[in-house]
Amino acid sequence: MNAERGAETAVAAVEAWRRCLERRRAGAEPEGGLDQAVEGVLPRGGISAIGSRGLLLVVGSEAVGAVEELPDEVVVAWAYDAGASESGPSGYDRLIVDLLEGGFRPVVERAGLPEPVAGREAAPPFRVVRARRDGYRLRGYRPGDEEAILELFRESFWRNLSLEQWTWRYVDNPWGGPRISLAFSPGGELVCQYCAYPVRWRGLPPTSPAGSHQVGDTMTRASARAVGRGPTSLLARSARHFYLVHCKGRVAFNYGFNTGNILKFSNRFLEVRQVEDVPYRELPAGARPGLSARVGRRYELRRITERSGIDAAFDALFERVSDRYGLLVERSAEYVRWRYLDCPAEGPELTAAYRNERLAAWVASRRLPDRVEWGDALVDPAERPALRALLDDMRVPGLPIAGWFGDRPRWLARELDALGLVRRPEPQGLVTGMAPFVRGDAVSLLRRGYYTKGDSDLF
């Protein structure tokens, strides 16, 4: 749409909005979708309950203006303009972000097309929202928010998250960050967080962005959980802010692992789709993977403890085998260094298997009091016996080995079956969920892909 055409559309939008308000004030029957949309968002008492200062029109990429000067309840119409910017939240998305950041909660939203008028430029589609000020403001992370975030984490999860671990996950991530949306009470107290860290995937179509988000550490202060309900709750508002600022049109999908009430809430109000129950396997205590001494001697096992130990061989292994796994997180050398060596938490241990100085496989694990937690693995299909050597090295007498490994890829699943790892329900009942953005088919893609506990924030 050229500038002249855009100006004509804007004029038509203003005229359609004016006529709509005149009909609503006169109590006339609705004419067309715009009238019906406005009628659908008005509070009890109709248009007179809002007042003229609370009836606003935003066209295209315009901003709503000085939110602080708005009355406590408003009806805002947004009209489409093809000239809107795509560099950030624009159009209706920008309107919603402005309202959320200004202390308003969207109460009800409708869409509608005005009735055409003979001899006049056709008005564009409209979206209409009624919003009410409650003083809870949304915004992105700012340096200095860490202390409040960590305090809210302690209250929400009854354990500490160190500043070092928070910085490692959300600030020092090689793919960027922080990606955080925060809600504050009218008094300025942090009461809710929705956040994620960026992850890159291999195996997405070339037209898709490779980036996604692993969502975690979402939390609401107990004293604020009754603010709003469902889509107007602080958690839903924070998620919507995050989606509009960091996700829509920018990443392939978000993913995460939940159970219980948060799973139901996410499915109903946060556009999260259920992929599957988290796959889980266990090698019982006392079981042996059946490795012969002769096969074991083929491989040299090295415990990797220095960043320099993760070298170009890790990139070469990933490039050599990634297409045998389907969709999977990009396990480059840079990523593996950050994920397993830079992590300030206890463990994990990273062990690599080499044959004739060539990297054949690596695994990440953590020794816990009741089990060995097998968090990740990348194995060359041509070097499957290396997995047997690594699994035998991982064993601790009297403890089972447990990890998130399912039926994909099939060649790896068959190897795990042969090694004696038994499929069992995930102990916490965790479910894998995804919120698709650019990739509307993300759920079906991951149902054919490969992921482990190391691809979550739980390992």
XYZ file of N, CA, C and O in Angstrom, residues 226-363:
552
model
N -4.771 -13.682 43.209
C -6.201 -13.437 43.033
C -6.476 -12.201 42.180
O -7.637 -11.849 41.958
N -5.426 -11.528 41.703
C -5.608 -10.346 40.847
C -5.981 -10.821 39.453
O -5.200 -11.477 38.767
N -7.196 -10.487 39.006
C -7.670 -10.952 37.710
C -8.008 -12.435 37.745
O -7.728 -13.140 38.728
N -8.596 -12.892 36.672
C -8.949 -14.308 36.568
C -8.680 -14.790 35.149
O -9.000 -14.091 34.179
N -8.095 -15.986 35.035
C -7.863 -16.549 33.711
C -7.040 -15.625 32.836
O -5.904 -15.275 33.182
N -7.599 -15.153 31.715
C -6.810 -14.334 30.785
C -6.463 -12.954 31.328
O -5.617 -12.278 30.746
N -7.112 -12.508 32.419
C -6.758 -11.208 33.002
C -5.878 -11.360 34.233
O -5.540 -10.362 34.874
N -5.500 -12.585 34.586
C -4.587 -12.786 35.713
C -3.223 -12.204 35.386
O -2.881 -11.964 34.227
N -2.432 -11.986 36.409
C -1.109 -11.397 36.188
C -0.206 -12.328 35.390
O 0.599 -11.868 34.571
N -0.323 -13.637 35.611
C 0.510 -14.562 34.843
C 0.138 -14.527 33.365
O 1.012 -14.506 32.489
N -1.167 -14.497 33.055
C -1.584 -14.427 31.655
C -1.179 -13.105 31.029
O -0.753 -13.056 29.870
N -1.295 -12.013 31.768
C -0.862 -10.714 31.245
C 0.639 -10.705 30.993
O 1.114 -10.187 29.975
N 1.400 -11.272 31.925
C 2.859 -11.302 31.757
C 3.245 -12.141 30.556
O 4.155 -11.785 29.796
N 2.564 -13.273 30.375
C 2.842 -14.118 29.208
C 2.506 -13.386 27.920
O 3.255 -13.451 26.937
N 1.386 -12.678 27.905
C 1.004 -11.955 26.696
C 2.023 -10.873 26.373
O 2.400 -10.688 25.205
N 2.485 -10.156 27.369
C 3.527 -9.144 27.167
C 4.771 -9.797 26.575
O 5.362 -9.307 25.607
N 5.177 -10.930 27.141
C 6.368 -11.647 26.664
C 6.165 -12.094 25.222
O 7.064 -11.946 24.378
N 5.009 -12.653 24.914
C 4.744 -13.135 23.554
C 4.840 -11.999 22.541
O 5.414 -12.157 21.454
N 4.256 -10.851 22.873
C 4.220 -9.740 21.922
C 5.591 -9.088 21.758
O 5.945 -8.658 20.660
N 6.364 -9.001 22.831
C 7.660 -8.321 22.774
C 8.754 -9.227 22.227
O 9.618 -8.783 21.459
N 8.734 -10.520 22.597
C 9.866 -11.392 22.291
C 9.574 -12.521 21.306
O 10.523 -13.132 20.799
N 8.316 -12.833 21.027
C 8.021 -14.075 20.314
C 7.328 -13.904 18.967
O 7.768 -14.479 17.974
N 6.240 -13.174 18.930
C 5.401 -13.133 17.739
C 6.192 -12.648 16.527
O 6.754 -11.561 16.535
N 6.256 -13.477 15.498
C 6.984 -13.136 14.287
C 8.488 -13.210 14.407
O 9.206 -12.904 13.449
N 9.004 -13.657 15.552
C 10.449 -13.625 15.794
C 11.055 -15.000 16.055
O 12.212 -15.230 15.716
N 10.313 -15.882 16.713
C 10.854 -17.207 17.034
C 9.924 -18.275 16.485
O 8.743 -18.034 16.221
N 10.477 -19.479 16.339
C 9.674 -20.588 15.817
C 8.612 -21.013 16.816
O 7.452 -21.234 16.458
N 8.987 -21.117 18.088
C 8.056 -21.583 19.112
C 8.690 -21.384 20.489
O 9.885 -21.149 20.615
N 7.851 -21.471 21.512
C 8.297 -21.628 22.898
C 8.026 -23.069 23.312
O 7.073 -23.690 22.824
N 8.823 -23.582 24.243
C 8.547 -24.919 24.754
C 8.906 -24.970 26.232
O 9.660 -24.145 26.740
N 8.317 -25.944 26.923
C 8.595 -26.093 28.347
C 7.986 -27.374 28.863
O 7.346 -28.143 28.119
N 8.153 -27.621 30.168
C 7.743 -28.879 30.773
C 7.014 -28.564 32.075
O 7.579 -27.968 32.987
N 5.737 -28.962 32.142
C 4.900 -28.596 33.276
C 4.041 -29.762 33.709
O 3.927 -30.782 33.022
N 3.383 -29.571 34.835
C 2.442 -30.557 35.352
C 1.421 -29.841 36.213
O 1.586 -28.654 36.538
N 0.358 -30.525 36.565
C -0.611 -29.993 37.525
C -1.343 -28.765 37.025
O -1.658 -28.625 35.839
N -1.597 -27.834 37.960
C -2.432 -26.670 37.661
C -1.814 -25.755 36.616
O -2.517 -25.176 35.784
N -0.476 -25.596 36.656
C 0.152 -24.694 35.694
C 0.023 -25.252 34.277
O -0.100 -24.501 33.310
N 0.004 -26.588 34.149
C -0.200 -27.199 32.842
C -1.599 -26.885 32.324
O -1.772 -26.470 31.175
N -2.611 -27.037 33.173
C -3.989 -26.737 32.761
C -4.136 -25.265 32.411
O -4.780 -24.904 31.422
N -3.546 -24.393 33.238
C -3.625 -22.955 32.986
C -2.973 -22.606 31.651
O -3.527 -21.840 30.857
N -1.786 -23.166 31.399
C -1.060 -22.863 30.165
C -1.836 -23.322 28.937
O -1.891 -22.618 27.922
N -2.438 -24.514 29.016
C -3.209 -25.021 27.885
C -4.417 -24.138 27.598
O -4.767 -23.902 26.438
N -5.042 -23.630 28.662
C -6.297 -22.900 28.483
C -6.096 -21.435 28.134
O -6.821 -20.875 27.311
N -5.087 -20.802 28.752
C -4.989 -19.348 28.645
C -3.723 -18.835 27.962
O -3.668 -17.664 27.585
N -2.690 -19.671 27.816
C -1.419 -19.187 27.277
C -1.102 -19.757 25.903
O 0.044 -19.676 25.459
N -2.081 -20.340 25.228
C -1.914 -20.846 23.871
C -0.899 -21.983 23.780
O -0.329 -22.236 22.716
N -0.668 -22.674 24.904
C 0.282 -23.784 24.925
C -0.436 -25.058 24.492
O -1.545 -25.354 24.956
N 0.188 -25.810 23.594
C -0.366 -27.071 23.111
C 0.435 -28.234 23.682
O 1.657 -28.179 23.753
N -0.262 -29.272 24.050
C 0.391 -30.434 24.641
C 1.023 -31.293 23.552
O 0.369 -31.660 22.567
N 2.317 -31.610 23.720
C 3.027 -32.448 22.754
C 2.912 -33.915 23.142
O 2.442 -34.743 22.370
N 3.331 -34.234 24.372
C 3.345 -35.620 24.825
C 3.772 -35.651 26.284
O 4.281 -34.660 26.822
N 3.548 -36.783 26.934
C 4.146 -37.002 28.246
C 5.660 -37.064 28.072
O 6.167 -37.625 27.092
N 6.383 -36.469 28.999
C 7.845 -36.482 28.898
C 8.342 -37.926 28.874
O 7.989 -38.730 29.748
N 9.143 -38.305 27.871
C 9.649 -39.683 27.804
C 10.676 -39.929 28.908
O 11.456 -39.043 29.267
N 10.688 -41.146 29.438
C 11.544 -41.433 30.597
C 11.992 -42.886 30.518
O 11.209 -43.783 30.190
N 13.259 -43.090 30.805
C 13.826 -44.437 30.858
C 14.696 -44.587 32.090
O 15.244 -43.605 32.600
N 14.842 -45.843 32.514
C 15.666 -46.110 33.686
C 16.410 -47.426 33.500
O 15.844 -48.421 33.041
N 17.709 -47.400 33.833
C 18.503 -48.620 33.922
C 18.524 -49.012 35.392
O 19.098 -48.288 36.221
N 17.859 -50.095 35.789
C 17.745 -50.431 37.207
C 19.099 -50.619 37.862
O 20.089 -50.983 37.221
N 19.132 -50.337 39.168
C 20.365 -50.563 39.930
C 20.778 -52.026 39.811
O 19.959 -52.934 39.913
N 22.043 -52.267 39.584
C 22.546 -53.622 39.457
C 22.573 -54.140 38.043
O 23.294 -55.095 37.743
N 21.779 -53.542 37.149
C 21.807 -53.968 35.748
C 23.088 -53.482 35.094
O 23.622 -52.426 35.438
N 23.574 -54.281 34.164
C 24.793 -53.908 33.447
C 24.489 -53.794 31.963
O 23.684 -54.564 31.426
N 25.118 -52.839 31.290
C 24.825 -52.657 29.862
C 25.411 -53.720 28.955
O 25.218 -53.670 27.750
N 26.115 -54.713 29.509
C 26.574 -55.820 28.692
C 27.728 -55.473 27.785
O 27.819 -55.987 26.675
N 28.631 -54.632 28.217
C 29.774 -54.227 27.403
C 30.890 -55.255 27.539
O 31.289 -55.602 28.646
N 31.378 -55.751 26.426
C 32.514 -56.670 26.472
C 33.800 -55.879 26.626
O 33.900 -54.722 26.213
N 34.782 -56.469 27.269
C 36.067 -55.793 27.484
C 36.708 -55.421 26.151
O 37.320 -54.366 26.023
N 36.515 -56.272 25.136
C 37.136 -56.000 23.843
C 36.547 -54.748 23.208
O 37.261 -53.893 22.685
N 35.202 -54.606 23.276
C 34.569 -53.423 22.710
C 34.974 -52.182 23.497
O 35.252 -51.115 22.927
N 35.045 -52.293 24.809
C 35.406 -51.156 25.639
C 36.770 -50.596 25.312
O 36.995 -49.389 25.406
N 37.688 -51.454 24.931
C 39.039 -50.993 24.627
C 39.109 -50.183 23.347
O 40.122 -49.545 23.058
N 38.062 -50.190 22.534
C 38.079 -49.381 21.319
C 38.086 -47.880 21.621
O 38.534 -47.084 20.815
N 37.541 -47.507 22.783
C 37.263 -46.104 23.055
C 38.085 -45.590 24.225
O 38.260 -46.277 25.242
N 38.549 -44.379 24.056
C 39.192 -43.652 25.155
C 38.162 -42.670 25.717
O 37.621 -41.836 24.994
N 37.885 -42.805 27.016
C 36.914 -41.927 27.669
C 37.644 -40.790 28.360
O 38.628 -41.009 29.083
N 37.178 -39.575 28.141
C 37.797 -38.395 28.739
C 36.734 -37.584 29.473
O 35.696 -37.242 28.907
N 37.012 -37.275 30.731
C 36.149 -36.373 31.485
C 36.535 -34.944 31.110
O 37.678 -34.526 31.286
N 35.592 -34.176 30.580
C 35.858 -32.817 30.102
C 35.555 -31.841 31.230
O 34.404 -31.728 31.672
N 36.578 -31.137 31.696
C 36.395 -30.190 32.799
C 36.827 -28.769 32.443
O 36.510 -27.834 33.178
N 37.552 -28.596 31.346
C 38.010 -27.277 30.922
C 37.334 -26.892 29.607
O 37.086 -27.746 28.751
N 37.072 -25.613 29.437
C 36.408 -25.141 28.226
C 37.210 -25.519 26.974
O 36.641 -25.780 25.914
N 38.530 -25.525 27.114
C 39.367 -25.857 25.960
C 39.172 -27.302 25.507
O 39.509 -27.652 24.366
N 38.617 -28.142 26.381
C 38.372 -29.529 26.012
C 37.213 -29.696 25.052
O 37.060 -30.752 24.421
N 36.379 -28.673 24.948
C 35.274 -28.704 23.981
C 35.731 -27.904 22.777
O 35.650 -26.673 22.751
N 36.221 -28.598 21.798
C 36.885 -27.949 20.671
C 36.124 -28.190 19.379
O 34.941 -28.554 19.382
N 36.808 -28.008 18.270
C 36.171 -28.149 16.962
C 35.637 -29.557 16.725
O 34.734 -29.749 15.891
N 36.155 -30.545 17.464
C 35.655 -31.908 17.296
C 34.186 -32.015 17.683
O 33.445 -32.828 17.115
N 33.729 -31.193 18.644
C 32.321 -31.207 19.044
C 31.449 -30.625 17.932
O 30.355 -31.132 17.657
N 31.932 -29.556 17.290
C 31.194 -29.027 16.142
C 31.150 -30.051 15.009
O 30.109 -30.239 14.369
N 32.276 -30.713 14.774
C 32.339 -31.682 13.680
C 31.385 -32.847 13.922
O 30.711 -33.319 12.988
N 31.322 -33.323 15.184
C 30.403 -34.412 15.501
C 28.959 -33.987 15.246
O 28.186 -34.721 14.619
N 28.604 -32.793 15.714
C 27.220 -32.351 15.534
C 26.872 -32.220 14.054
O 25.809 -32.665 13.613
N 27.753 -31.614 13.265
C 27.476 -31.457 11.839
C 27.393 -32.810 11.136
O 26.624 -32.982 10.194
N 28.154 -33.771 11.631
C 28.191 -35.087 10.992
C 26.915 -35.885 11.248
O 26.489 -36.669 10.391
N 26.292 -35.698 12.424
C 25.216 -36.607 12.817
C 23.854 -35.933 12.997
O 22.856 -36.633 13.184
N 23.776 -34.619 12.929
C 22.532 -33.950 13.309
C 21.346 -34.394 12.462
O 20.216 -34.484 12.962
N 21.570 -34.675 11.178
C 20.441 -35.054 10.334
C 19.921 -36.450 10.652
O 18.879 -36.854 10.121
N 20.596 -37.191 11.529
C 20.115 -38.510 11.947
C 19.225 -38.425 13.176
O 18.742 -39.455 13.659
N 19.019 -37.225 13.703
C 18.216 -37.059 14.920
C 16.873 -36.392 14.657
O 16.021 -36.348 15.542
N 16.647 -35.826 13.485
C 15.453 -35.026 13.270
C 15.621 -33.660 13.908
O 16.731 -33.136 14.028
N 14.534 -33.068 14.354
C 14.597 -31.780 15.039
C 15.300 -31.949 16.373
O 14.937 -32.819 17.171
N 16.310 -31.126 16.643
C 17.006 -31.177 17.926
C 17.668 -29.841 18.208
O 17.929 -29.049 17.293
N 17.950 -29.587 19.494
C 18.666 -28.384 19.882
C 20.065 -28.422 19.283
O 20.718 -29.469 19.240
N 20.524 -27.267 18.817
C 21.827 -27.166 18.160
C 22.934 -27.355 19.191
O 23.287 -26.442 19.931
N 23.509 -28.570 19.222
C 24.537 -28.911 20.204
C 25.929 -28.589 19.661
O 26.784 -29.453 19.501
N 26.150 -27.311 19.383
C 27.452 -26.845 18.922
C 28.425 -26.818 20.096
O 28.029 -26.904 21.267
N 29.720 -26.661 19.793
C 30.714 -26.568 20.855
C 30.423 -25.378 21.766
O 30.534 -25.476 22.991
N 30.027 -24.243 21.176
C 29.723 -23.064 21.974
C 28.580 -23.332 22.943
O 28.641 -22.963 24.124
N 27.551 -23.999 22.455
C 26.403 -24.299 23.304
C 26.798 -25.273 24.416
O 26.427 -25.092 25.578
N 27.538 -26.336 24.077
C 27.901 -27.341 25.076
C 28.789 -26.728 26.162
O 28.636 -27.037 27.349
N 29.700 -25.841 25.775
C 30.514 -25.154 26.788
C 29.623 -24.393 27.760
O 29.778 -24.493 28.978
N 28.718 -23.589 27.197
C 27.841 -22.788 28.065
C 26.945 -23.681 28.918
O 26.837 -23.489 30.132
N 26.351 -24.681 28.300
C 25.323 -25.465 28.984
C 25.889 -26.342 30.091
O 25.272 -26.479 31.158
N 27.079 -26.932 29.872
C 27.553 -27.935 30.820
C 28.836 -27.572 31.557
O 29.057 -28.084 32.649
N 29.679 -26.715 31.012
C 30.890 -26.336 31.740
C 30.736 -25.005 32.457
O 31.264 -24.822 33.553
N 30.032 -24.053 31.855
C 29.873 -22.747 32.492
C 28.811 -22.755 33.585
O 28.755 -21.828 34.395
N 27.968 -23.771 33.604
C 26.882 -23.844 34.586
C 27.437 -23.816 36.004
O 28.275 -24.652 36.369
N 27.021 -22.843 36.847
C 27.589 -22.740 38.189
C 27.026 -23.733 39.197
O 27.532 -23.828 40.313
N 25.993 -24.493 38.833
C 25.417 -25.472 39.752
C 26.355 -26.665 39.901
O 27.261 -26.884 39.084
N 26.156 -27.466 40.944
C 26.949 -28.674 41.149
C 26.762 -29.622 39.974
O 25.632 -29.947 39.606
N 27.928 -30.072 39.402
C 27.808 -30.869 38.203
C 27.348 -29.960 37.077
O 27.392 -28.740 37.207
N 26.894 -30.466 35.970
C 26.940 -31.867 35.582
C 28.321 -32.286 35.095
O 29.178 -31.441 34.857
N 28.509 -33.590 34.964
C 29.751 -34.122 34.437
C 29.598 -34.390 32.945
O 28.590 -34.937 32.504
N 30.593 -33.998 32.190
C 30.594 -34.191 30.746
C 31.707 -35.175 30.400
O 32.874 -34.935 30.744
N 31.346 -36.273 29.748
C 32.307 -37.310 29.393
C 32.210 -37.589 27.895
O 31.098 -37.722 27.355
N 33.363 -37.672 27.241
C 33.415 -37.884 25.799
C 34.150 -39.176 25.490
O 35.090 -39.565 26.197
N 33.720 -39.853 24.423
C 34.349 -41.090 23.964
C 35.024 -40.830 22.620
O 34.398 -40.288 21.702
N 36.296 -41.230 22.525
C 37.078 -41.037 21.307
C 37.545 -42.397 20.798
O 37.884 -43.294 21.585
N 37.576 -42.541 19.492
C 38.201 -43.713 18.876
C 39.152 -43.227 17.806
O 38.751 -42.494 16.890
N 40.404 -43.609 17.935
C 41.458 -43.148 17.033
C 41.488 -41.621 16.961
O 41.604 -41.030 15.879
N 41.342 -40.982 18.151
C 41.391 -39.524 18.308
C 40.217 -38.801 17.653
O 40.208 -37.574 17.550
N 39.200 -39.529 17.239
C 38.006 -38.909 16.661
C 36.867 -39.004 17.670
O 36.610 -40.078 18.217
N 36.172 -37.881 17.905
C 35.065 -37.868 18.856
C 33.918 -38.707 18.321
O 33.406 -38.458 17.226
N 33.499 -39.705 19.130
C 32.434 -40.616 18.718
C 31.112 -40.316 19.417
O 30.038 -40.552 18.842
N 31.170 -39.797 20.651
C 29.948 -39.550 21.415
C 30.310 -38.782 22.676
O 31.467 -38.782 23.116
N 29.319 -38.123 23.257
C 29.488 -37.524 24.576
C 28.173 -37.621 25.343
O 27.088 -37.709 24.752
N 28.303 -37.624 26.676
C 27.130 -37.666 27.549
C 27.333 -36.662 28.677
O 28.468 -36.325 29.051
